[in-house]
Coordinates of C-alpha atoms in Angstrom, one line a residue:
Chain A
M1 CA 22.2 124.4 -50.8
R2 CA 21.1 124.5 -47.1
E3 CA 23.4 123.6 -44.4
Y4 CA 21.8 121.6 -41.6
Q5 CA 21.9 123.2 -38.1
I6 CA 23.0 121.2 -35.1
L7 CA 20.1 121.4 -32.8
G8 CA 22.0 119.8 -30.0
H9 CA 23.9 116.5 -29.2
A10 CA 22.3 113.3 -27.9
D11 CA 22.5 109.6 -28.2
T12 CA 19.8 107.8 -30.4
R13 CA 19.1 105.4 -27.6
S14 CA 17.9 108.3 -25.4
G15 CA 15.4 109.0 -28.3
F16 CA 14.2 105.4 -27.9
G17 CA 13.8 105.8 -24.2
E18 CA 11.7 109.0 -24.7
G19 CA 9.8 107.5 -27.4
L20 CA 9.0 104.3 -25.5
L21 CA 7.6 106.4 -22.7
A22 CA 5.6 108.5 -25.0
V23 CA 4.1 105.5 -26.9
G24 CA 3.5 103.8 -23.5
K25 CA 1.4 106.8 -22.5
Q26 CA -0.5 106.7 -25.7
N27 CA -1.2 102.9 -26.0
P28 CA -2.0 100.9 -23.1
D29 CA -1.2 97.7 -25.0
V30 CA 2.5 98.6 -25.2
V31 CA 4.7 96.4 -22.9
A32 CA 8.5 96.4 -22.7
L33 CA 10.9 93.7 -22.0
S34 CA 14.5 94.2 -21.1
A35 CA 17.4 91.8 -20.8
D36 CA 19.4 93.3 -18.0
L37 CA 20.2 96.6 -20.0
T38 CA 17.3 98.8 -18.8
D39 CA 19.6 101.7 -18.1
S40 CA 21.7 101.2 -21.2
L41 CA 18.6 101.4 -23.3
K42 CA 17.2 104.3 -21.3
M43 CA 14.0 102.3 -20.6
D44 CA 14.0 103.2 -17.0
A45 CA 11.4 106.0 -17.5
F46 CA 9.0 103.5 -19.0
A47 CA 9.7 100.9 -16.2
K48 CA 9.1 103.5 -13.6
A49 CA 5.9 104.9 -15.2
F50 CA 4.5 101.6 -16.1
P51 CA 5.8 98.8 -13.7
D52 CA 3.0 96.5 -14.6
R53 CA 3.8 96.7 -18.2
F54 CA 7.6 96.3 -17.8
I55 CA 9.1 92.9 -17.8
Q56 CA 12.8 92.3 -16.5
V57 CA 13.8 89.2 -18.1
G58 CA 17.4 89.0 -17.0
I59 CA 20.2 87.9 -19.2
A60 CA 18.1 85.4 -21.2
E61 CA 17.5 86.9 -24.6
A62 CA 16.1 83.7 -26.1
N63 CA 13.5 83.5 -23.6
M64 CA 12.8 87.2 -24.0
M65 CA 12.1 86.9 -27.7
S66 CA 9.8 83.9 -27.5
M67 CA 8.0 85.5 -24.5
A68 CA 7.5 88.6 -26.5
A69 CA 5.7 86.6 -29.1
G70 CA 3.5 85.1 -26.4
L71 CA 2.7 88.6 -25.2
A72 CA 1.7 89.5 -28.7
I73 CA -0.7 86.6 -28.8
G74 CA -2.3 88.1 -25.6
G75 CA -2.9 91.4 -27.6
K76 CA 0.1 93.3 -26.4
I77 CA 2.6 95.2 -28.4
P78 CA 5.9 94.0 -26.9
Y79 CA 9.0 96.1 -27.3
T80 CA 12.1 94.2 -26.5
G81 CA 15.3 95.9 -25.5
T82 CA 18.9 94.8 -25.6
F83 CA 22.1 95.5 -27.6
A84 CA 21.8 94.8 -31.3
N85 CA 24.1 91.9 -31.1
F86 CA 22.0 90.2 -28.6
S87 CA 18.8 91.3 -30.4
T88 CA 19.6 89.3 -33.6
G89 CA 22.5 86.9 -34.0
R90 CA 22.0 85.5 -30.6
V91 CA 18.4 84.9 -31.0
Y92 CA 17.9 84.5 -34.8
D93 CA 16.0 81.3 -34.5
Q94 CA 13.6 82.4 -31.8
I95 CA 12.8 85.6 -34.0
R96 CA 12.5 83.5 -37.0
Q97 CA 10.1 81.0 -35.8
C98 CA 8.2 82.7 -32.9
I99 CA 8.0 86.2 -34.4
A100 CA 8.7 86.5 -38.2
Y101 CA 7.2 83.2 -39.4
S102 CA 4.4 83.5 -36.7
G103 CA 3.6 87.1 -37.8
K104 CA 3.9 88.6 -34.2
Q105 CA 3.6 92.3 -33.5
V106 CA 7.1 92.4 -31.7
K107 CA 9.2 95.4 -32.0
I108 CA 12.8 94.4 -31.6
C109 CA 14.7 97.4 -30.4
A110 CA 18.4 97.2 -30.6
S111 CA 20.9 99.7 -29.2
H112 CA 24.7 99.7 -29.5
A113 CA 24.8 98.8 -33.1
G114 CA 27.8 99.1 -35.2
L115 CA 31.3 100.3 -34.6
T116 CA 30.4 103.3 -32.6
L117 CA 29.7 101.2 -29.7
G118 CA 33.4 102.0 -29.2
E119 CA 35.6 100.5 -26.5
D120 CA 33.7 97.3 -25.8
G121 CA 35.1 95.9 -29.2
A122 CA 34.1 93.5 -31.8
T123 CA 32.2 91.1 -29.6
H124 CA 29.6 93.6 -29.1
Q125 CA 30.0 95.7 -32.4
I126 CA 27.5 93.8 -34.6
L127 CA 27.8 94.9 -38.2
E128 CA 25.7 92.0 -39.6
D129 CA 22.3 92.7 -38.0
I130 CA 20.6 94.6 -40.8
G131 CA 21.3 91.7 -43.2
L132 CA 20.1 89.1 -40.7
M133 CA 16.9 90.9 -40.0
K134 CA 16.1 91.9 -43.7
M135 CA 16.3 88.3 -44.9
L136 CA 13.4 87.4 -42.7
P137 CA 10.2 87.5 -44.7
G138 CA 7.8 90.2 -43.4
M139 CA 10.3 91.9 -41.2
T140 CA 10.4 95.7 -41.4
V141 CA 14.1 97.0 -40.8
I142 CA 14.7 100.6 -39.5
N143 CA 18.0 102.3 -38.8
T144 CA 17.6 105.8 -37.2
C145 CA 19.9 108.7 -37.5
D146 CA 19.5 111.1 -34.5
F147 CA 17.7 111.5 -31.3
N148 CA 14.5 113.0 -32.8
Q149 CA 14.1 110.5 -35.6
T150 CA 14.7 107.5 -33.1
K151 CA 11.9 108.9 -30.9
A152 CA 9.5 109.5 -33.7
A153 CA 10.3 105.9 -35.1
T154 CA 9.7 104.3 -31.7
I155 CA 6.3 105.8 -31.5
A156 CA 5.5 105.1 -35.1
I157 CA 6.3 101.3 -35.1
A158 CA 3.5 100.7 -32.5
S159 CA 0.8 101.2 -35.0
H160 CA 2.5 99.3 -37.8
A161 CA 1.2 95.8 -38.2
G162 CA 3.7 93.1 -37.9
P163 CA 7.4 92.7 -36.6
V164 CA 9.9 95.5 -36.7
Y165 CA 13.6 95.6 -36.2
L166 CA 14.6 99.2 -34.8
R167 CA 18.4 99.8 -34.8
F168 CA 20.1 102.7 -33.1
G169 CA 23.4 103.4 -31.3
R170 CA 25.2 104.4 -28.2
P171 CA 27.3 107.6 -28.8
K172 CA 26.1 111.2 -28.5
V173 CA 25.7 112.4 -32.1
P174 CA 24.4 115.6 -33.6
I175 CA 20.6 116.2 -33.6
F176 CA 19.5 117.7 -36.9
I177 CA 16.1 116.3 -37.8
A178 CA 13.2 118.6 -36.6
P179 CA 11.4 117.3 -33.5
D180 CA 8.2 117.6 -35.4
M181 CA 9.2 115.7 -38.5
P182 CA 6.8 112.9 -39.0
F183 CA 8.3 109.3 -39.3
V184 CA 6.9 107.5 -42.2
I185 CA 7.9 103.9 -42.3
G186 CA 9.1 102.7 -45.7
K187 CA 9.7 106.4 -47.2
G188 CA 13.0 107.8 -48.1
L189 CA 13.6 111.3 -46.5
M190 CA 14.9 113.9 -48.9
L191 CA 17.5 116.0 -46.9
Q192 CA 19.1 117.9 -49.8
E193 CA 18.2 118.0 -53.4
G194 CA 21.1 117.8 -55.9
N195 CA 22.0 116.8 -59.5
D196 CA 25.3 115.1 -59.8
V197 CA 25.3 112.2 -57.4
T198 CA 22.9 110.7 -54.9
I199 CA 24.0 109.7 -51.4
F200 CA 21.7 107.4 -49.7
A201 CA 22.6 107.1 -46.0
T202 CA 21.2 105.5 -42.9
G203 CA 22.0 105.7 -39.1
H204 CA 24.9 107.6 -37.8
L205 CA 26.3 108.1 -41.3
V206 CA 23.4 110.4 -42.3
W207 CA 25.1 113.4 -40.6
K208 CA 28.5 112.3 -42.2
A209 CA 26.8 112.5 -45.5
L210 CA 25.3 116.0 -44.9
Q211 CA 28.9 117.1 -44.1
A212 CA 30.2 115.4 -47.2
G213 CA 27.5 117.3 -49.2
V214 CA 28.9 120.6 -47.9
I215 CA 32.4 119.7 -49.0
L216 CA 31.2 118.4 -52.4
A217 CA 29.4 121.6 -53.1
Q218 CA 32.7 123.6 -52.4
K219 CA 34.2 121.3 -55.1
G220 CA 31.4 122.0 -57.5
I221 CA 29.6 118.7 -57.1
S222 CA 25.9 118.9 -56.3
A223 CA 24.9 115.9 -54.1
E224 CA 21.4 114.9 -53.5
I225 CA 21.2 113.4 -50.0
I226 CA 18.5 111.0 -49.0
N227 CA 18.0 109.4 -45.7
I228 CA 16.9 105.8 -46.1
H229 CA 15.9 105.1 -42.6
T230 CA 13.7 102.1 -43.6
I231 CA 16.0 99.6 -45.2
K232 CA 13.1 97.2 -45.7
P233 CA 10.7 97.7 -47.3
L234 CA 13.0 99.9 -49.4
D235 CA 11.5 102.9 -51.0
E236 CA 12.4 101.8 -54.5
E237 CA 10.5 104.6 -56.2
C238 CA 12.4 107.2 -54.3
V239 CA 15.7 105.5 -55.0
I240 CA 15.0 105.2 -58.8
R241 CA 13.5 108.6 -59.1
S242 CA 16.6 110.3 -57.7
V243 CA 19.0 108.1 -59.6
Q244 CA 17.2 108.8 -63.0
K245 CA 18.1 112.5 -62.2
T246 CA 21.8 112.2 -60.8
G247 CA 22.9 109.0 -62.6
C248 CA 25.3 107.8 -60.0
V249 CA 25.2 106.6 -56.3
V250 CA 27.0 106.4 -52.9
T251 CA 25.6 104.5 -50.1
A252 CA 26.8 105.0 -46.5
E253 CA 26.1 103.0 -43.5
E254 CA 27.6 101.5 -40.4
H255 CA 27.2 97.9 -41.3
Q256 CA 28.8 95.2 -43.4
R257 CA 28.7 95.8 -47.1
N258 CA 27.1 92.3 -47.4
G259 CA 23.6 92.5 -46.3
G260 CA 23.4 96.1 -45.6
L261 CA 21.7 99.3 -47.1
G262 CA 24.2 99.4 -50.1
D263 CA 23.4 95.9 -50.9
S264 CA 19.7 96.7 -51.0
I265 CA 20.1 99.8 -53.2
A266 CA 22.5 97.9 -55.5
Q267 CA 19.9 95.1 -55.9
C268 CA 17.1 97.6 -56.6
L269 CA 19.2 99.5 -59.2
A270 CA 20.6 96.4 -60.9
L271 CA 17.0 95.2 -61.5
H272 CA 15.5 98.5 -62.5
H273 CA 18.0 101.1 -63.3
P274 CA 21.7 99.9 -63.6
T275 CA 23.9 102.8 -62.2
P276 CA 27.5 103.3 -61.1
I277 CA 27.6 102.8 -57.3
E278 CA 30.1 103.1 -54.5
M279 CA 29.5 101.8 -51.0
I280 CA 30.8 103.2 -47.8
A281 CA 30.5 100.3 -45.3
V282 CA 32.7 97.8 -43.5
N283 CA 33.9 95.3 -45.9
D284 CA 34.2 91.7 -44.4
Q285 CA 36.0 92.7 -41.2
F286 CA 35.3 92.6 -37.5
G287 CA 35.7 95.8 -35.6
E288 CA 37.8 96.6 -32.5
S289 CA 38.2 98.7 -29.4
G290 CA 38.5 102.4 -29.8
K291 CA 36.7 105.7 -29.6
P292 CA 33.7 105.9 -32.0
E293 CA 35.2 108.7 -34.1
E294 CA 38.5 106.9 -34.3
L295 CA 36.7 103.8 -35.5
L296 CA 34.8 105.6 -38.2
V297 CA 38.2 107.0 -39.5
K298 CA 40.1 103.6 -39.4
Y299 CA 37.3 101.7 -41.0
H300 CA 36.7 104.4 -43.7
L301 CA 33.1 105.4 -42.7
N302 CA 33.9 109.0 -42.3
T303 CA 33.0 112.3 -44.1
P304 CA 36.2 112.3 -46.3
D305 CA 35.5 108.7 -47.4
I306 CA 32.1 109.8 -48.6
V307 CA 33.4 112.7 -50.4
A308 CA 36.1 110.5 -52.2
A309 CA 33.4 108.0 -53.1
A310 CA 31.2 110.7 -54.6
E311 CA 34.0 112.0 -56.7
R312 CA 35.0 108.5 -57.8
V313 CA 31.5 107.5 -58.7
V314 CA 30.8 110.8 -60.6
G315 CA 33.9 110.0 -62.6
R316 CA 32.4 106.7 -63.5
K317 CA 29.3 108.1 -65.1
I318 CA 28.9 107.3 -68.8
Chain B
M1 CA -18.9 63.8 -14.9
T2 CA -16.0 62.8 -17.2
D3 CA -16.7 59.8 -19.5
V4 CA -13.3 58.2 -19.1
K5 CA -14.4 55.3 -21.4
G6 CA -15.5 57.7 -24.1
L7 CA -12.1 59.7 -23.9
E8 CA -10.3 56.4 -24.2
R9 CA -12.3 55.5 -27.3
M10 CA -11.6 59.0 -28.7
A11 CA -7.8 58.4 -27.9
T12 CA -7.9 55.2 -29.9
Q13 CA -9.4 56.9 -33.0
V14 CA -6.8 59.7 -32.7
R15 CA -4.1 57.0 -32.8
R16 CA -5.8 55.7 -36.0
D17 CA -5.8 59.1 -37.5
I18 CA -2.1 59.5 -36.6
I19 CA -1.1 56.3 -38.4
R20 CA -3.4 57.0 -41.3
M21 CA -2.2 60.6 -41.8
I22 CA 1.6 59.8 -41.6
H23 CA 1.3 56.6 -43.7
Q24 CA -0.6 58.5 -46.4
V25 CA 2.3 60.9 -47.1
S26 CA 5.1 58.5 -45.8
S27 CA 6.4 61.1 -43.6
G28 CA 5.9 62.3 -40.0
H29 CA 6.6 61.4 -36.4
P30 CA 4.3 58.6 -35.1
G31 CA 6.2 57.7 -31.9
G32 CA 5.6 60.8 -29.7
S33 CA 2.2 61.4 -31.2
L34 CA 1.0 58.0 -30.2
G35 CA 2.4 58.4 -26.8
C36 CA 0.8 61.7 -26.1
A37 CA -2.7 60.9 -27.7
D38 CA -4.2 60.3 -24.3
L39 CA -3.0 63.8 -23.1
F40 CA -4.2 65.7 -26.2
V41 CA -7.6 64.1 -25.8
A42 CA -7.9 64.7 -22.1
L43 CA -7.0 68.4 -22.6
Y44 CA -9.2 69.1 -25.6
F45 CA -12.3 66.9 -24.7
D46 CA -12.4 67.4 -20.9
I47 CA -10.0 69.9 -19.3
L48 CA -9.6 73.0 -21.6
R49 CA -12.2 75.7 -21.4
H50 CA -12.2 76.7 -24.9
H51 CA -14.4 77.8 -27.9
P52 CA -13.2 75.6 -30.8
E53 CA -15.8 77.0 -33.4
Q54 CA -14.9 80.7 -32.6
F55 CA -11.2 80.6 -32.8
T56 CA -9.4 83.8 -31.9
M57 CA -5.6 84.3 -31.8
Q58 CA -5.8 86.1 -28.5
G59 CA -8.1 83.4 -26.9
K60 CA -9.6 85.9 -24.4
G61 CA -11.7 84.1 -21.8
E62 CA -10.2 80.8 -22.8
D63 CA -7.5 78.4 -21.7
L64 CA -4.6 78.3 -24.2
F65 CA -2.4 75.3 -25.1
F66 CA 1.0 75.5 -26.8
L67 CA 2.7 72.6 -28.4
S68 CA 6.5 73.1 -28.0
N69 CA 7.6 69.8 -29.4
G70 CA 5.8 70.7 -32.8
H71 CA 6.9 67.3 -34.4
L72 CA 3.7 65.8 -32.5
S73 CA 1.6 67.7 -35.2
A74 CA -0.2 64.7 -36.3
A75 CA -1.7 64.0 -32.8
W76 CA -2.6 67.7 -32.3
Y77 CA -4.2 68.1 -35.7
S78 CA -6.3 65.1 -35.2
V79 CA -7.6 66.4 -31.8
L80 CA -8.1 70.0 -33.1
A81 CA -10.2 68.7 -36.0
R82 CA -12.2 66.3 -33.9
S83 CA -12.8 68.9 -31.2
G84 CA -14.2 71.3 -33.8
Y85 CA -11.4 73.7 -34.9
F86 CA -11.6 72.8 -38.5
P87 CA -13.2 70.2 -40.9
L88 CA -12.3 66.6 -40.1
N89 CA -11.6 65.8 -43.7
E90 CA -8.7 68.4 -43.8
L91 CA -6.6 65.7 -42.0
A92 CA -6.2 64.1 -45.4
T93 CA -4.2 67.2 -46.6
F94 CA -1.5 66.6 -43.8
R95 CA 2.1 67.6 -45.1
K96 CA 0.8 67.9 -48.7
L97 CA 1.3 70.9 -50.9
N98 CA -0.9 73.9 -50.1
T99 CA -2.0 72.4 -46.9
R100 CA -2.8 74.3 -43.7
L101 CA -1.5 71.2 -41.9
Q102 CA 2.1 71.8 -42.2
G103 CA 4.7 69.2 -41.2
H104 CA 5.2 71.4 -38.1
P105 CA 2.4 73.6 -36.8
T106 CA 2.3 77.2 -38.0
T107 CA 0.1 80.2 -37.9
H108 CA 1.3 81.0 -41.3
E109 CA -1.4 79.2 -43.2
G110 CA -4.1 80.4 -40.7
L111 CA -5.0 77.0 -39.2
P112 CA -7.5 77.5 -36.3
G113 CA -6.1 76.3 -33.0
V114 CA -2.5 77.1 -33.5
R115 CA -1.1 80.4 -32.1
V116 CA 2.6 80.2 -32.8
A117 CA 4.9 78.1 -35.0
S118 CA 6.8 75.3 -33.3
G119 CA 9.3 72.8 -34.6
S120 CA 12.6 74.2 -33.7
L121 CA 12.7 73.1 -30.2
G122 CA 12.9 74.7 -26.8
M123 CA 10.8 77.8 -27.5
G124 CA 7.3 76.8 -26.6
L125 CA 7.6 77.3 -22.8
S126 CA 8.8 80.9 -23.2
V127 CA 5.9 81.6 -25.6
A128 CA 3.5 80.0 -23.0
I129 CA 4.9 82.3 -20.3
G130 CA 4.5 85.4 -22.5
A131 CA 0.9 84.5 -23.1
A132 CA 0.4 83.6 -19.3
L133 CA 1.7 87.1 -18.4
S134 CA -0.5 88.7 -21.0
K135 CA -3.5 86.8 -19.2
K136 CA -2.5 88.3 -16.0
M137 CA -2.3 91.8 -17.4
N138 CA -5.6 91.5 -19.1
K139 CA -7.2 90.1 -15.8
D140 CA -8.2 87.0 -17.6
P141 CA -8.2 84.1 -15.0
H142 CA -7.8 81.4 -17.6
L143 CA -4.8 79.0 -17.7
V144 CA -2.0 78.4 -20.2
Y145 CA -0.8 74.8 -20.8
C146 CA 2.3 73.8 -22.7
L147 CA 3.7 70.4 -23.7
T148 CA 7.3 69.9 -24.2
G149 CA 9.4 66.8 -25.0
D150 CA 12.0 65.3 -22.6
G151 CA 14.9 65.3 -25.1
E152 CA 13.7 68.9 -25.8
L153 CA 14.9 69.8 -22.3
Q154 CA 18.4 69.7 -23.6
E155 CA 17.8 73.1 -25.1
G156 CA 19.1 75.7 -22.8
Q157 CA 16.1 78.1 -23.4
V158 CA 13.8 75.7 -21.6
W159 CA 15.9 76.5 -18.4
E160 CA 15.9 80.2 -19.0
A161 CA 12.1 80.0 -19.0
A162 CA 11.9 77.6 -16.1
L163 CA 14.0 80.1 -14.0
F164 CA 11.9 83.0 -15.1
A165 CA 8.6 81.5 -14.5
A166 CA 9.5 80.6 -10.9
A167 CA 11.2 83.9 -10.2
K168 CA 8.3 85.9 -11.4
K169 CA 5.7 83.7 -9.9
V170 CA 3.9 82.8 -13.3
D171 CA 1.3 80.7 -11.5
N172 CA -1.2 80.5 -14.3
L173 CA 0.8 78.2 -16.3
I174 CA 0.9 74.2 -16.4
A175 CA 3.8 72.7 -18.2
I176 CA 3.7 69.0 -19.3
V177 CA 6.9 67.1 -20.0
D178 CA 6.5 64.1 -22.4
Y179 CA 8.8 62.0 -20.3
N180 CA 9.1 59.0 -22.7
G181 CA 13.0 58.7 -22.3
K182 CA 13.6 58.6 -26.0
Q183 CA 15.0 61.0 -28.7
I184 CA 16.2 60.6 -32.2
D185 CA 19.5 59.3 -31.5
G186 CA 18.4 56.8 -28.7
P187 CA 17.6 56.8 -25.1
V188 CA 17.8 60.3 -23.5
D189 CA 19.9 58.7 -20.8
E190 CA 22.5 57.8 -23.4
V191 CA 22.4 61.0 -25.5
V192 CA 22.6 63.4 -22.6
S193 CA 21.0 62.2 -19.4
L194 CA 18.5 64.5 -17.7
G195 CA 19.6 63.2 -14.3
D196 CA 17.1 63.6 -11.6
L197 CA 14.6 65.5 -13.5
K198 CA 12.1 65.8 -10.7
A199 CA 14.8 67.3 -8.4
K200 CA 15.7 69.8 -11.1
W201 CA 12.1 71.2 -11.5
L202 CA 11.8 71.3 -7.7
A203 CA 15.0 73.1 -7.4
F204 CA 13.9 75.7 -10.0
G205 CA 10.8 76.3 -7.8
W206 CA 8.2 74.5 -9.7
E207 CA 5.2 72.7 -8.1
T208 CA 6.1 69.2 -9.6
L209 CA 3.6 66.4 -10.3
E210 CA 4.1 63.0 -12.0
M211 CA 1.6 60.9 -13.8
N212 CA 1.3 58.0 -16.2
G213 CA 0.4 59.7 -19.5
N214 CA -1.0 56.5 -20.9
K215 CA -3.7 55.9 -18.3
M216 CA -6.7 58.2 -19.1
E217 CA -8.1 58.3 -15.6
E218 CA -4.8 59.3 -14.0
V219 CA -4.3 61.9 -16.7
I220 CA -7.5 63.5 -15.9
S221 CA -7.0 63.4 -12.1
T222 CA -3.5 64.7 -12.3
L223 CA -4.4 67.6 -14.6
R224 CA -7.3 68.5 -12.2
E225 CA -4.8 68.4 -9.3
A226 CA -2.4 70.6 -11.3
I227 CA -5.2 73.1 -11.8
K228 CA -5.7 73.1 -8.0
H229 CA -2.0 74.2 -7.7
T230 CA -2.4 77.2 -10.0
G231 CA -2.8 80.7 -8.5
K232 CA -0.5 79.9 -5.6
G233 CA 2.7 81.8 -6.6
K234 CA 4.3 78.9 -8.4
P235 CA 4.3 77.5 -11.9
V236 CA 3.3 73.9 -12.2
V237 CA 4.9 71.1 -14.1
I238 CA 3.7 67.6 -14.7
L239 CA 6.3 65.0 -15.6
M240 CA 4.2 62.6 -17.7
K241 CA 5.7 59.2 -18.2
T242 CA 4.6 57.9 -21.6
E243 CA 5.6 55.1 -23.9
M244 CA 6.7 56.2 -27.4
G245 CA 4.6 54.5 -29.9
F246 CA 1.8 53.6 -27.3
G247 CA -1.0 51.6 -28.8
V248 CA 0.9 50.0 -31.6
D249 CA 2.9 46.9 -30.3
F250 CA 5.8 47.0 -32.7
M251 CA 6.3 50.8 -32.4
M252 CA 6.7 50.6 -28.6
G253 CA 9.9 50.1 -26.7
T254 CA 12.2 51.7 -29.2
H255 CA 13.2 55.1 -30.3
K256 CA 13.1 54.0 -34.0
W257 CA 9.6 55.3 -34.7
H258 CA 10.3 58.9 -33.6
G259 CA 10.4 60.0 -37.1
T260 CA 9.6 57.1 -39.4
A261 CA 6.4 56.5 -41.4
P262 CA 5.0 53.0 -41.5
N263 CA 4.9 51.2 -44.8
D264 CA 1.7 49.6 -46.2
E265 CA 2.1 46.3 -44.2
Q266 CA 3.1 48.1 -41.0
A267 CA 0.2 50.6 -41.3
R268 CA -2.2 47.6 -41.9
R269 CA -0.9 45.8 -38.8
A270 CA -1.3 49.0 -36.7
M271 CA -4.9 49.4 -37.9
E272 CA -5.6 45.9 -36.7
Q273 CA -4.7 47.1 -33.2
L274 CA -6.6 50.4 -33.3
E275 CA -10.3 50.2 -33.5
E276 CA -12.2 52.6 -35.4
T277 CA -14.3 54.1 -32.7
E278 CA -15.4 57.5 -33.9
G279 CA -15.3 57.1 -37.7
D280 CA -12.2 57.7 -39.8
Y281 CA -11.8 61.0 -41.6

């Protein structure tokens, strides 16, 4: 098995900022809106390069989402930027009516998702956003795992027809996806082939899953590790193909169990290929203040939790 | 030259359409639709620079209209059909299964003339601002219009939009408030009063006009005055006094007809008061 090299450390939101600048250069229809979090989302480079295509909306997220729909009517490709909590729960009806139901080309870009927002605590640590967004008909839902993938996804979604929810985070995390790796919306990314268990991971927990894979190998368990960056539409073919080989599944995500990646995988497998499954996710709890790594430990979203889940689920195979 | 008499005749026909459409399916919102019929006719048959038969989502080189209070769909559909956006006989499908004329307007079924869904209140002004900004970016000198209700102004998002449009000098935008003073639960003043509404819009930095929305000549002249105020660094709002249910005597002076369909006898009595001027659908 291969061990992934750490190419560096960076926050995924910086990948978004670089991607936004790059796609802004490529496509003159790309416009960006910020709700008073321009620096936090690293949108300043875009704002400086394209002041006429950057709209500072202030602390008014509802207005921002509906305005983005209006800009899309005018032929623009609007990228909205704020924290994940204010990108979803706060503006659900605006997204539902003006963007999803109206079929608008709005790219909802959401930073500071999940527990790893850290010290700001549960008011800002949304763990329900994937579920909220994936329930909307026609919404594409993406959760990226490192700087390079976030940058590539930010560029790729501009040419995708329809609304997209792009979720990323705050802390500096390892970079391990090659900078030239193409981002294909809706396609699972095989990171490591294995035979005994499949780990489907998204977002910050992809690196944790790779670390778990190393430990599992030492224990004699061959884990197949697949990055599901696009939770909707789910790459069902990829999921079923892998599970037909390994016969059991662990899912790993920084989100509530309800509504998250695990829930999507479980639904797919229940319908098409019933399989033992364990889920690494927050289970019906709010988060709290703390350092990102401390929170991942306390809420059981860490490498040892993935290892233990894999051992459990291998034991459940018939 | 504007044929005011002709527009008034069209408005009467639109009011007939509204009653017939809502009566046919025993559901819909006649009150506000009747009150705003004159405005819809003035916009679509006189004021808007638009190409009904070549509808495009973007509306490049056209004025755009957004209906924020989507429950006025019957009035809007009637005017859209009669100005050429889609076949007149399609009005007969209003609110029925598989129709493009959904209870509240939507782009989802591909109805020409509609650019965004509305119904959940308070969002249309923001959408209109976004469209107005895109017109500026595209160097398209055309205008964007938006109609909202007055009860709808209780939604906080409207004031986010009002603040933004003035701060960012969105001056290619004309908002119209249907100031009929009524909402579902009763008079707006009793539900949650808007207070001095004119002072509020002025304080927010909007060029603020007033008109009687049930006098065609005044509607036309005020809209033209509003257009003259565009391009001068401020968004424009018209507080449009209307009578909910205007044109049907027993539907006026009460909020009861906000969202109630007339029965057979009531529809017959309404028809007696609304002459068939342009031919029923």
